[in-house]
Structures are given as structure tokens and as C-alpha cells.
JSON list of N, CA and C in Angstrom, two decimals:
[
{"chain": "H", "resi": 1, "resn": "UNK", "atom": "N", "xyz": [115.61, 97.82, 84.28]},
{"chain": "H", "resi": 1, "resn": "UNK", "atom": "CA", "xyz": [114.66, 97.28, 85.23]},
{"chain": "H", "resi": 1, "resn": "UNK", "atom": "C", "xyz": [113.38, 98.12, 85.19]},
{"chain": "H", "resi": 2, "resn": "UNK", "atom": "N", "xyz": [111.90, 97.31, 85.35]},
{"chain": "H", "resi": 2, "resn": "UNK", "atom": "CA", "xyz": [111.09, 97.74, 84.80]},
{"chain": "H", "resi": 2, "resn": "UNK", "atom": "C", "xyz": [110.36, 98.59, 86.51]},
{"chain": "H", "resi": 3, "resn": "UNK", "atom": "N", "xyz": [109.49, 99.55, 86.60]},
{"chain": "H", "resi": 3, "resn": "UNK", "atom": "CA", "xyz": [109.26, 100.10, 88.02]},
{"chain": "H", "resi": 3, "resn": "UNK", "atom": "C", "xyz": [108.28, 99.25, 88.70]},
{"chain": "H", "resi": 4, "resn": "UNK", "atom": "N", "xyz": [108.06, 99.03, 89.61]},
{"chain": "H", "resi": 4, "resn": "UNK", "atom": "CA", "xyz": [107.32, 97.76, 90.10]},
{"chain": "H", "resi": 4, "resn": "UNK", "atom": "C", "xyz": [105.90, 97.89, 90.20]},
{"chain": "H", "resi": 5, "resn": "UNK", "atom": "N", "xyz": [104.72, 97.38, 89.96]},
{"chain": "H", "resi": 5, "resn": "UNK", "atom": "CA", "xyz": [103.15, 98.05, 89.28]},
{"chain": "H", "resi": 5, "resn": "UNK", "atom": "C", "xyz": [102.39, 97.31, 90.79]},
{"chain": "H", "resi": 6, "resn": "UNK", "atom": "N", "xyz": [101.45, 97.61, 91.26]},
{"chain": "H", "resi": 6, "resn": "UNK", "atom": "CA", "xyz": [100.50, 96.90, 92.23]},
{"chain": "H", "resi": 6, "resn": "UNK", "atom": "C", "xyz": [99.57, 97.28, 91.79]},
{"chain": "H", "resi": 7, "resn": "UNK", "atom": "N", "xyz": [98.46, 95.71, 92.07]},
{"chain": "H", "resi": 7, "resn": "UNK", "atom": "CA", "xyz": [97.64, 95.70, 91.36]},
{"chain": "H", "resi": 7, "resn": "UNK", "atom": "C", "xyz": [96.17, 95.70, 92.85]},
{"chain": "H", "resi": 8, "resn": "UNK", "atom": "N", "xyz": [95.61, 96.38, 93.01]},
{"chain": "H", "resi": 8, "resn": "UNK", "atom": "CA", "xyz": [94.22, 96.42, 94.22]},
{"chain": "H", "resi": 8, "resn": "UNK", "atom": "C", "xyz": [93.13, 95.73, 93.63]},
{"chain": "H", "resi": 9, "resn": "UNK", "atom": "N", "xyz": [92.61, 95.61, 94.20]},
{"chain": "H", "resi": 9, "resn": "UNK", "atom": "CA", "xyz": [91.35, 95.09, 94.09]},
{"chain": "H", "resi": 9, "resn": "UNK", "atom": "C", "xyz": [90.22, 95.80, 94.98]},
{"chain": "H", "resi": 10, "resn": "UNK", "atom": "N", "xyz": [89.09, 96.49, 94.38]},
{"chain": "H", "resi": 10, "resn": "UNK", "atom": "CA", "xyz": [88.33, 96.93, 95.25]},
{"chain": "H", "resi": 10, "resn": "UNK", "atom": "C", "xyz": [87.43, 96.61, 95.37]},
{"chain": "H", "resi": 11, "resn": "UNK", "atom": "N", "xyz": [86.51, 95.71, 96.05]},
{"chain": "H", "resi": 11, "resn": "UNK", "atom": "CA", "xyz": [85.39, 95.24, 96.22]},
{"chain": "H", "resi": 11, "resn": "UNK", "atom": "C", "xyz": [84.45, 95.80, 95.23]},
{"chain": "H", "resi": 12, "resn": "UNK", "atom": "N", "xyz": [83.89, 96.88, 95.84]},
{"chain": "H", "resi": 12, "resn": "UNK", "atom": "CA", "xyz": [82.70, 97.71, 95.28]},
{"chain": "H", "resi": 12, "resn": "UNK", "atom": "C", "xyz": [83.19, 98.71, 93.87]},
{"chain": "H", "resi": 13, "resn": "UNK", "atom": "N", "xyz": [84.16, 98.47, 93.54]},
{"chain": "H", "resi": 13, "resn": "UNK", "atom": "CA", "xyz": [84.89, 99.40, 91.94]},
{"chain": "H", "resi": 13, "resn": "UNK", "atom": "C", "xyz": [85.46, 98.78, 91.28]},
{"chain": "H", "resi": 14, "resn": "UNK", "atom": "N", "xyz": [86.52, 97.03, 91.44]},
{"chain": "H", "resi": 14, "resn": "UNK", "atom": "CA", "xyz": [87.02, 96.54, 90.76]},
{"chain": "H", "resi": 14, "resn": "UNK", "atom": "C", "xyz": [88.69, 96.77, 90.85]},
{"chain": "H", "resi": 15, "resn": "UNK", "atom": "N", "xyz": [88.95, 97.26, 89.53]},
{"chain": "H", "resi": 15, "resn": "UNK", "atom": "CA", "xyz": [90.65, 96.62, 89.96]},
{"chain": "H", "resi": 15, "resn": "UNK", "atom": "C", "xyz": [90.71, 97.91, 89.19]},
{"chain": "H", "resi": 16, "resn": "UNK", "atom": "N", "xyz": [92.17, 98.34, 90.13]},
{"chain": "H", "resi": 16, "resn": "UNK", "atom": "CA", "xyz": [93.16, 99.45, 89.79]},
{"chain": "H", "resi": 16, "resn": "UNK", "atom": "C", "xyz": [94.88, 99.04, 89.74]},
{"chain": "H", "resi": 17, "resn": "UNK", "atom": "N", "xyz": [95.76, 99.57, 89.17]},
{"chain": "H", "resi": 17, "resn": "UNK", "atom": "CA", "xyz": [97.07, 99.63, 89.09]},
{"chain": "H", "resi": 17, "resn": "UNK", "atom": "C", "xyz": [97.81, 100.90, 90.02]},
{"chain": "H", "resi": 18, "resn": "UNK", "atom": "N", "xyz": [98.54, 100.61, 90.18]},
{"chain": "H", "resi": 18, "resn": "UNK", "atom": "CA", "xyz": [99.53, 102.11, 90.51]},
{"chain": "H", "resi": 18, "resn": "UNK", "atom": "C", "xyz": [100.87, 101.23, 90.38]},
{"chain": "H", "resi": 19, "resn": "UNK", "atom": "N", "xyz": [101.94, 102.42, 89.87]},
{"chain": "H", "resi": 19, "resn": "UNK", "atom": "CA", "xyz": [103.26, 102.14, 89.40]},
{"chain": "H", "resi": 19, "resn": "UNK", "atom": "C", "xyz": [103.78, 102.97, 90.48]},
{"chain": "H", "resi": 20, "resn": "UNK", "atom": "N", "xyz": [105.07, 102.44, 90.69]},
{"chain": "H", "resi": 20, "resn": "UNK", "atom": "CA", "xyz": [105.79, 102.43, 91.73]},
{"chain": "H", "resi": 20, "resn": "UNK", "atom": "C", "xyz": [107.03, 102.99, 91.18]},
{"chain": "H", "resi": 21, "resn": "UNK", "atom": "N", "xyz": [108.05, 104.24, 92.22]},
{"chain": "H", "resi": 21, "resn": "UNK", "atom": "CA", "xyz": [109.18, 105.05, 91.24]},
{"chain": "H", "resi": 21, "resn": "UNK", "atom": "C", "xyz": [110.20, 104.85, 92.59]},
{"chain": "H", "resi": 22, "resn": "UNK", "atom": "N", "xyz": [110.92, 103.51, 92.54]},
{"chain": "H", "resi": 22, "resn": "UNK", "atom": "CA", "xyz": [111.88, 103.25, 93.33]},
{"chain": "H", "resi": 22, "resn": "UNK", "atom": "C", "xyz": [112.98, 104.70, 93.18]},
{"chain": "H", "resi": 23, "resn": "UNK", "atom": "N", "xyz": [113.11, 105.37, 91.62]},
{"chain": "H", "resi": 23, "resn": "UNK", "atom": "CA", "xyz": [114.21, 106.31, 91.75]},
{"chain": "H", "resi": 23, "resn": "UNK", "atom": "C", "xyz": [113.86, 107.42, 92.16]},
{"chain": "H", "resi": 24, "resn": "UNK", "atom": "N", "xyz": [112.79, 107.31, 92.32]},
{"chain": "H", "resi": 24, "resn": "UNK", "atom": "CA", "xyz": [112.19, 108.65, 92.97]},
{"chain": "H", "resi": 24, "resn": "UNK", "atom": "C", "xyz": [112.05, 109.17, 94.39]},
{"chain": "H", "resi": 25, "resn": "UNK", "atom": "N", "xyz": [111.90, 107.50, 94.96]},
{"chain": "H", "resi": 25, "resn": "UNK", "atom": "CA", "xyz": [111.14, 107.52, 96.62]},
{"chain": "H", "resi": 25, "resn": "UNK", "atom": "C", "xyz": [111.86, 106.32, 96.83]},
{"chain": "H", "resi": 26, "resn": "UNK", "atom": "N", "xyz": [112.51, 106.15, 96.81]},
{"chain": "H", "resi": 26, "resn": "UNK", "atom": "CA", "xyz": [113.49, 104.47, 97.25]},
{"chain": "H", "resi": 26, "resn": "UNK", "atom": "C", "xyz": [113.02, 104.17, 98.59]},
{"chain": "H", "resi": 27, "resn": "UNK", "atom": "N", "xyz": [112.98, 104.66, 99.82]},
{"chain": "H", "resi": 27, "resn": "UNK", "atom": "CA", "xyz": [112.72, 104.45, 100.87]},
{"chain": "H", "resi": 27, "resn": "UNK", "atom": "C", "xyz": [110.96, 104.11, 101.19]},
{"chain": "H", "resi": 28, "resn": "UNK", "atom": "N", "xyz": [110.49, 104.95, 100.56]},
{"chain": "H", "resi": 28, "resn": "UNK", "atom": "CA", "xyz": [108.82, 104.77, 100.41]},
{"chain": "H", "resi": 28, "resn": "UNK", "atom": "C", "xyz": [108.22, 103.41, 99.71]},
{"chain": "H", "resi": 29, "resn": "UNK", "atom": "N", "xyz": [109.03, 103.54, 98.42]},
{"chain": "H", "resi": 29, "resn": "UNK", "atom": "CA", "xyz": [108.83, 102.21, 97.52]},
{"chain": "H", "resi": 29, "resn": "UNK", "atom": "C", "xyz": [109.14, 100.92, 98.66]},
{"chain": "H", "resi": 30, "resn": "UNK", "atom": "N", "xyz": [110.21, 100.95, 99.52]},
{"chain": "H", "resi": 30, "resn": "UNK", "atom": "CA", "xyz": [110.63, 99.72, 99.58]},
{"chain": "H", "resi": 30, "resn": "UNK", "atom": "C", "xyz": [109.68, 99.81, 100.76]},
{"chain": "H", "resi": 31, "resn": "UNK", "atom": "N", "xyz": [109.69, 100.58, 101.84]},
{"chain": "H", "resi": 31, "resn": "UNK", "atom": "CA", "xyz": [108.50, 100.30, 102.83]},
{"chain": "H", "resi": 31, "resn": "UNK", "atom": "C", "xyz": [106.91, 99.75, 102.50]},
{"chain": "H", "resi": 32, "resn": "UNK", "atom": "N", "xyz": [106.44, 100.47, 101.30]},
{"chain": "H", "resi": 32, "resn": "UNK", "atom": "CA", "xyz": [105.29, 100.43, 100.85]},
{"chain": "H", "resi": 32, "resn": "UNK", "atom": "C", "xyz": [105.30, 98.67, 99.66]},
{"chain": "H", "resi": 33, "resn": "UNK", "atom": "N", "xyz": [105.80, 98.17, 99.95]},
{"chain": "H", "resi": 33, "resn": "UNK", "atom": "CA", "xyz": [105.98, 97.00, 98.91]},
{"chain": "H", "resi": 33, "resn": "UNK", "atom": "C", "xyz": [106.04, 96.11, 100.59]},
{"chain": "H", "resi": 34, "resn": "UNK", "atom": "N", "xyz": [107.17, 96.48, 100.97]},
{"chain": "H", "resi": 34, "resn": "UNK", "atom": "CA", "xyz": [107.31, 95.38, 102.58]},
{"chain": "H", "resi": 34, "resn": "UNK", "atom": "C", "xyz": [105.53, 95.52, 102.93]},
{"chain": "H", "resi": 35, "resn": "UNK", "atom": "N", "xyz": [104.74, 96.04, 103.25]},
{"chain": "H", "resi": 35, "resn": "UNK", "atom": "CA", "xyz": [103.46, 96.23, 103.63]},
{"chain": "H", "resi": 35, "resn": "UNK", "atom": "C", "xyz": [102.56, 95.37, 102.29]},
{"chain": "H", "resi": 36, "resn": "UNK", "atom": "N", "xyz": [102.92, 95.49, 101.42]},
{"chain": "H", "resi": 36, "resn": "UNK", "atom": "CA", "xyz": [102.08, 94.33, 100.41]},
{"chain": "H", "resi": 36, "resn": "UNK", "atom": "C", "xyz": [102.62, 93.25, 100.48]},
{"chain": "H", "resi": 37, "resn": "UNK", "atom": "N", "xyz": [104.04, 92.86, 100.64]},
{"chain": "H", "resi": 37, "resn": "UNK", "atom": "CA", "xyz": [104.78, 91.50, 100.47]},
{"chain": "H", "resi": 37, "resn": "UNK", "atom": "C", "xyz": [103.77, 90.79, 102.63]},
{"chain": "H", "resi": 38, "resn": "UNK", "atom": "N", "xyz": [103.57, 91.64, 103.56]},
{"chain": "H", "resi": 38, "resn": "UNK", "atom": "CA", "xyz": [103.22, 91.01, 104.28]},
{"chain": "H", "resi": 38, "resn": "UNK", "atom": "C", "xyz": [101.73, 91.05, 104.50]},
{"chain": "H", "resi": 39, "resn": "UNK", "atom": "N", "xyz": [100.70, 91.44, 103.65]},
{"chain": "H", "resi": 39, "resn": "UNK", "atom": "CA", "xyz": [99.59, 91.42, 103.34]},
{"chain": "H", "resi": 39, "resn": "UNK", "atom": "C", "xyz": [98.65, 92.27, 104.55]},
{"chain": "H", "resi": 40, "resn": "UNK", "atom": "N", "xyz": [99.70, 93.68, 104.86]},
{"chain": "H", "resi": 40, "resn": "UNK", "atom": "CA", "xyz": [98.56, 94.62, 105.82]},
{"chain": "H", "resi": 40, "resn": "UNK", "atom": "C", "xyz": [97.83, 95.51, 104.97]},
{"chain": "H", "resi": 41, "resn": "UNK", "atom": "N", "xyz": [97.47, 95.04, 104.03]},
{"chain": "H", "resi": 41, "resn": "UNK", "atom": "CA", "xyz": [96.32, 95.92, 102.91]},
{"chain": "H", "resi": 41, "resn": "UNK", "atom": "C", "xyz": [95.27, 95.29, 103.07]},
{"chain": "H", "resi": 42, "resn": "UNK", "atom": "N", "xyz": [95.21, 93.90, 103.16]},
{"chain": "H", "resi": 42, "resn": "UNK", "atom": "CA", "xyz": [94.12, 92.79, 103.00]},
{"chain": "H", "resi": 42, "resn": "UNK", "atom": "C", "xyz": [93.50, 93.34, 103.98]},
{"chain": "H", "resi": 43, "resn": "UNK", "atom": "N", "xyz": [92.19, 93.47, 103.49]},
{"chain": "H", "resi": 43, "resn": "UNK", "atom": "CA", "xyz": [90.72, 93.75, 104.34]},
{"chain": "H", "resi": 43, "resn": "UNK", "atom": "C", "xyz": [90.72, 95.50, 104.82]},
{"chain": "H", "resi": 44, "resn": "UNK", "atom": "N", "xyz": [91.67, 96.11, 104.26]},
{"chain": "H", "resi": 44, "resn": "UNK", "atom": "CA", "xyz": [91.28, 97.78, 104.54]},
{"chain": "H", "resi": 44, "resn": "UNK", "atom": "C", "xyz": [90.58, 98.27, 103.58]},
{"chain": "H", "resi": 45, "resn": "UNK", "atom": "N", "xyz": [90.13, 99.45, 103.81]},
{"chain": "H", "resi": 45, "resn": "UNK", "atom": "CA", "xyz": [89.31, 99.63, 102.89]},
{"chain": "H", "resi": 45, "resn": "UNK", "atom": "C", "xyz": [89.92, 101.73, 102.43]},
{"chain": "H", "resi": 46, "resn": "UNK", "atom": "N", "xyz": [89.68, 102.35, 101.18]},
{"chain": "H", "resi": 46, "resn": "UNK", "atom": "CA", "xyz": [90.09, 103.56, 100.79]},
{"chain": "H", "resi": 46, "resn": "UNK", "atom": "C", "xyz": [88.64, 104.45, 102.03]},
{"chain": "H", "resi": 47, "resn": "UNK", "atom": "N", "xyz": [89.36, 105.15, 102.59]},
{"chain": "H", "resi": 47, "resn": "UNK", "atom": "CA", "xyz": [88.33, 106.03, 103.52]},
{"chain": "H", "resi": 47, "resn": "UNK", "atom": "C", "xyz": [87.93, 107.33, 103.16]},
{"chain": "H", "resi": 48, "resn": "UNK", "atom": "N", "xyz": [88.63, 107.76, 101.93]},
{"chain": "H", "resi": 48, "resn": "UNK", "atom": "CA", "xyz": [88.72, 109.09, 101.51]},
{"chain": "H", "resi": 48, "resn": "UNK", "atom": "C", "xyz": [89.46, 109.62, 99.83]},
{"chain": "H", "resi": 49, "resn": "UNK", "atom": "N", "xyz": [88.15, 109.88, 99.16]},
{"chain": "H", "resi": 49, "resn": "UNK", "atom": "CA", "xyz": [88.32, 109.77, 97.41]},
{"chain": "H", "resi": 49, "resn": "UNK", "atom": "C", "xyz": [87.68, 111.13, 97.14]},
{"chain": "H", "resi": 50, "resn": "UNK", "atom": "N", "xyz": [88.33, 111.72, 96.48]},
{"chain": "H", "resi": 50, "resn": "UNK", "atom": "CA", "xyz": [87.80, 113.06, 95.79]},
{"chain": "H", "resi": 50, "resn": "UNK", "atom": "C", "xyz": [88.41, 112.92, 94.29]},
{"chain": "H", "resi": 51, "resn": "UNK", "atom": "N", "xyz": [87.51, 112.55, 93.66]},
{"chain": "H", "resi": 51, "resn": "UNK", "atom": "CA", "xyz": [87.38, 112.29, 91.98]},
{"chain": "H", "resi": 51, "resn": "UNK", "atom": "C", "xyz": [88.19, 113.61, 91.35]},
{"chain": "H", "resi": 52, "resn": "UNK", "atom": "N", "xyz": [89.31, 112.76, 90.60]},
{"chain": "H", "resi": 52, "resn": "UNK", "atom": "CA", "xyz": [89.72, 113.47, 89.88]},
{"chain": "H", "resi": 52, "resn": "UNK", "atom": "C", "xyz": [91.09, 114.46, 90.32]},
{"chain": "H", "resi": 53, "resn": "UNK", "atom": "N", "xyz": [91.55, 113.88, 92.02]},
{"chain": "H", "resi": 53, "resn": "UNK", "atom": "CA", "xyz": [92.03, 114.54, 92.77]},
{"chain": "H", "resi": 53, "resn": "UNK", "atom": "C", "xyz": [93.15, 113.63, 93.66]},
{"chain": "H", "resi": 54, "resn": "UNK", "atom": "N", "xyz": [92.92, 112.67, 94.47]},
{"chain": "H", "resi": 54, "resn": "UNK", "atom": "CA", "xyz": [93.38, 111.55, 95.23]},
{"chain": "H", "resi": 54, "resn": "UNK", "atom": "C", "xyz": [92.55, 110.88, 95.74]},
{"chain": "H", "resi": 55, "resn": "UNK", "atom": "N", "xyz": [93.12, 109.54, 96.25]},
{"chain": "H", "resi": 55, "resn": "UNK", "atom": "CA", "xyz": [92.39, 108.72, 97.20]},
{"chain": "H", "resi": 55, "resn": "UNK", "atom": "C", "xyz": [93.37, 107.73, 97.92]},
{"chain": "H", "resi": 56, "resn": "UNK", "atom": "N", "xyz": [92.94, 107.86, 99.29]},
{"chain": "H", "resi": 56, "resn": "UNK", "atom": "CA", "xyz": [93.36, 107.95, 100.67]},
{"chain": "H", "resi": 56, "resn": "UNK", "atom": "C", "xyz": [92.80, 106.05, 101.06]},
{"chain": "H", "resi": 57, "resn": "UNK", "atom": "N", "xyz": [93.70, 106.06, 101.96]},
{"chain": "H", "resi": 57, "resn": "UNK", "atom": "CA", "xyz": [93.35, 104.99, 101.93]},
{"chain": "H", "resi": 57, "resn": "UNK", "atom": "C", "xyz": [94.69, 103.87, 102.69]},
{"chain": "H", "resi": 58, "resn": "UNK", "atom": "N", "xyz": [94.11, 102.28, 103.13]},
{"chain": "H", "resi": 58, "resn": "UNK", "atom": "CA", "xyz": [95.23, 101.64, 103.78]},
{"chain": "H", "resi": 58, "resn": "UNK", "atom": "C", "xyz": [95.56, 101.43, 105.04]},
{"chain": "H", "resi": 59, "resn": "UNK", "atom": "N", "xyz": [95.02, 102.32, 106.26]},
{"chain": "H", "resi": 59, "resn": "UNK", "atom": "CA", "xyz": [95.50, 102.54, 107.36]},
{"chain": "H", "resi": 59, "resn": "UNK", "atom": "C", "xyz": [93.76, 102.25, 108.33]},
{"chain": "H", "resi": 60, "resn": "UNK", "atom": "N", "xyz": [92.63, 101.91, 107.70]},
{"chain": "H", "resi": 60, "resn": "UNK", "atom": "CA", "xyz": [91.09, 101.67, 108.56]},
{"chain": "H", "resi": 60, "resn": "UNK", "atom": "C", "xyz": [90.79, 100.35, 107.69]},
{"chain": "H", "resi": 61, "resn": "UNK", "atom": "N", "xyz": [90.06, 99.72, 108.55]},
{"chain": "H", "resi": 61, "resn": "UNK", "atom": "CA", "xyz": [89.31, 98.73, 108.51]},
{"chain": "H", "resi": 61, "resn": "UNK", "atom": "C", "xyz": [87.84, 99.30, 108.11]},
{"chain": "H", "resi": 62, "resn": "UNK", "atom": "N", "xyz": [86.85, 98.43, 107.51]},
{"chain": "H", "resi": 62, "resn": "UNK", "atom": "CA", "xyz": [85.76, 98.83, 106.88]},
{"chain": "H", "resi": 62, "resn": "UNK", "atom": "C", "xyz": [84.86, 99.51, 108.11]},
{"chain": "H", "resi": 63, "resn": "UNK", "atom": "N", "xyz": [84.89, 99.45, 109.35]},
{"chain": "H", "resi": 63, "resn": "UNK", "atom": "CA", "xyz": [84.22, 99.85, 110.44]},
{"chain": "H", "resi": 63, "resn": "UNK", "atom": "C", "xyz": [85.34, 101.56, 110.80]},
{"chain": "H", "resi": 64, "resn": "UNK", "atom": "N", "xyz": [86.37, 101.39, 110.22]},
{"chain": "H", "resi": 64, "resn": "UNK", "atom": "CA", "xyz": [86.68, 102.70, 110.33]},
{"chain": "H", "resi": 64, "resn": "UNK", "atom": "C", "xyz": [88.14, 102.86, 111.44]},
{"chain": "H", "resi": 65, "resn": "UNK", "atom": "N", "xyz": [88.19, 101.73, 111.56]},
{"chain": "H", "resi": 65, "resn": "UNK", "atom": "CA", "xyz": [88.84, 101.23, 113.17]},
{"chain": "H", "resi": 65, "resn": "UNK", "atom": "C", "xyz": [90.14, 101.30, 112.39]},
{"chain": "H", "resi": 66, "resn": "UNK", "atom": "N", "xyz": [91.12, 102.07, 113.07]},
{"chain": "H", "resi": 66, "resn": "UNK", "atom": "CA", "xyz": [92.81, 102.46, 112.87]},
{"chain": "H", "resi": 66, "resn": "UNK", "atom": "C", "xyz": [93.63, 100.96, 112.82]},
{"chain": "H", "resi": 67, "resn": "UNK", "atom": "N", "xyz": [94.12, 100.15, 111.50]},
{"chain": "H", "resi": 67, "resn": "UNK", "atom": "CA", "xyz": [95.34, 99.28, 111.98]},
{"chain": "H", "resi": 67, "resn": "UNK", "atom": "C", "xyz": [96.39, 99.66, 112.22]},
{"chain": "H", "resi": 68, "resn": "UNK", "atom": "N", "xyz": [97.08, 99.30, 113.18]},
{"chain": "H", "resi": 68, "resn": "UNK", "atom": "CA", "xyz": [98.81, 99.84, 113.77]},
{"chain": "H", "resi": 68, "resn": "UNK", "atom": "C", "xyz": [99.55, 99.29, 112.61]},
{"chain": "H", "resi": 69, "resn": "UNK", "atom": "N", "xyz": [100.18, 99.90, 112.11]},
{"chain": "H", "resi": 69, "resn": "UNK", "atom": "CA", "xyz": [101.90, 99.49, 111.22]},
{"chain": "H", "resi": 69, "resn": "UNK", "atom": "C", "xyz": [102.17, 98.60, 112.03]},
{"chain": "H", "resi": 70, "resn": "UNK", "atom": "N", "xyz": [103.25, 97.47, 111.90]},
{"chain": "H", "resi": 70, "resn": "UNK", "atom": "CA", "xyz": [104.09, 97.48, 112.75]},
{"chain": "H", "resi": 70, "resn": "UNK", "atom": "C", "xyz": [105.05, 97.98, 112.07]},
{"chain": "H", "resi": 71, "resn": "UNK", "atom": "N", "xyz": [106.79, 98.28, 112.24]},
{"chain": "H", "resi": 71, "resn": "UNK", "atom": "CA", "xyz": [108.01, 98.31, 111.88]},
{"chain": "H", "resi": 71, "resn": "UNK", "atom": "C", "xyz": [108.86, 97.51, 112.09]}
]
């Protein structure tokens, strides 16, 4: 079985991948997939990028404004 890939889209940069390590983080993977399968990514925006380093992101709206998880 192949590891599961998500694909973003960023307005202002275009499109990125990240691969996903169910054997690694099983619990993370499957939470973090439930949050794309119910589309609470749509319309957030990355709030915090340091090149070459990480980037943050998922949890603000483009005004900056906190969305609640639900569980």
C-alpha cells in the first residue's frame, strides 16, 4: 500500500504535495486526512513560512481569525 499524498493549492504560490506516513503517525495521519475528507482546509490560509525551514498553517482564515476543530 502506497502512503497517502495531498495535494494544496495555494492561491498566491500554486500547488504543493506532502506525503503522508500512516506507519509513522497512524493517529495524526488518520485525524489529518478526516480534516481534508471534510473540507476544514478550504479557505485557510499558511500564516507562518520560514524558507527552507517549515510552514505553518490550517488553523486562520485569511483575516487571521482562529477556526475551531470540531472532534
Amino acid at each position: 500500500m502506497s502512503n497517502p499524498v495531498i495535494r494544496f493549492t495555494v492561491r498566491n504560490f500554486g500547488a504543493m504535495e506532502a506525503e503522508l506516513y500512516p506507519d509513522k503517525a497512524p493517529e495524526t495521519v488518520k485525524n489529518f486526512l478526516g480534516l481534508v475528507k471534510s473540507d476544514f482546509f478550504s479557505g485557510l490560509i499558511f500564516h507562518r513560512v520560514i524558507s527552507g525551514f517549515m510552514i505553518q498553517g490550517g488553523g486562520m482564515d485569511e483575516n487571521f481569525a482562529e477556526k475551531p476543530c470540531k472532534s
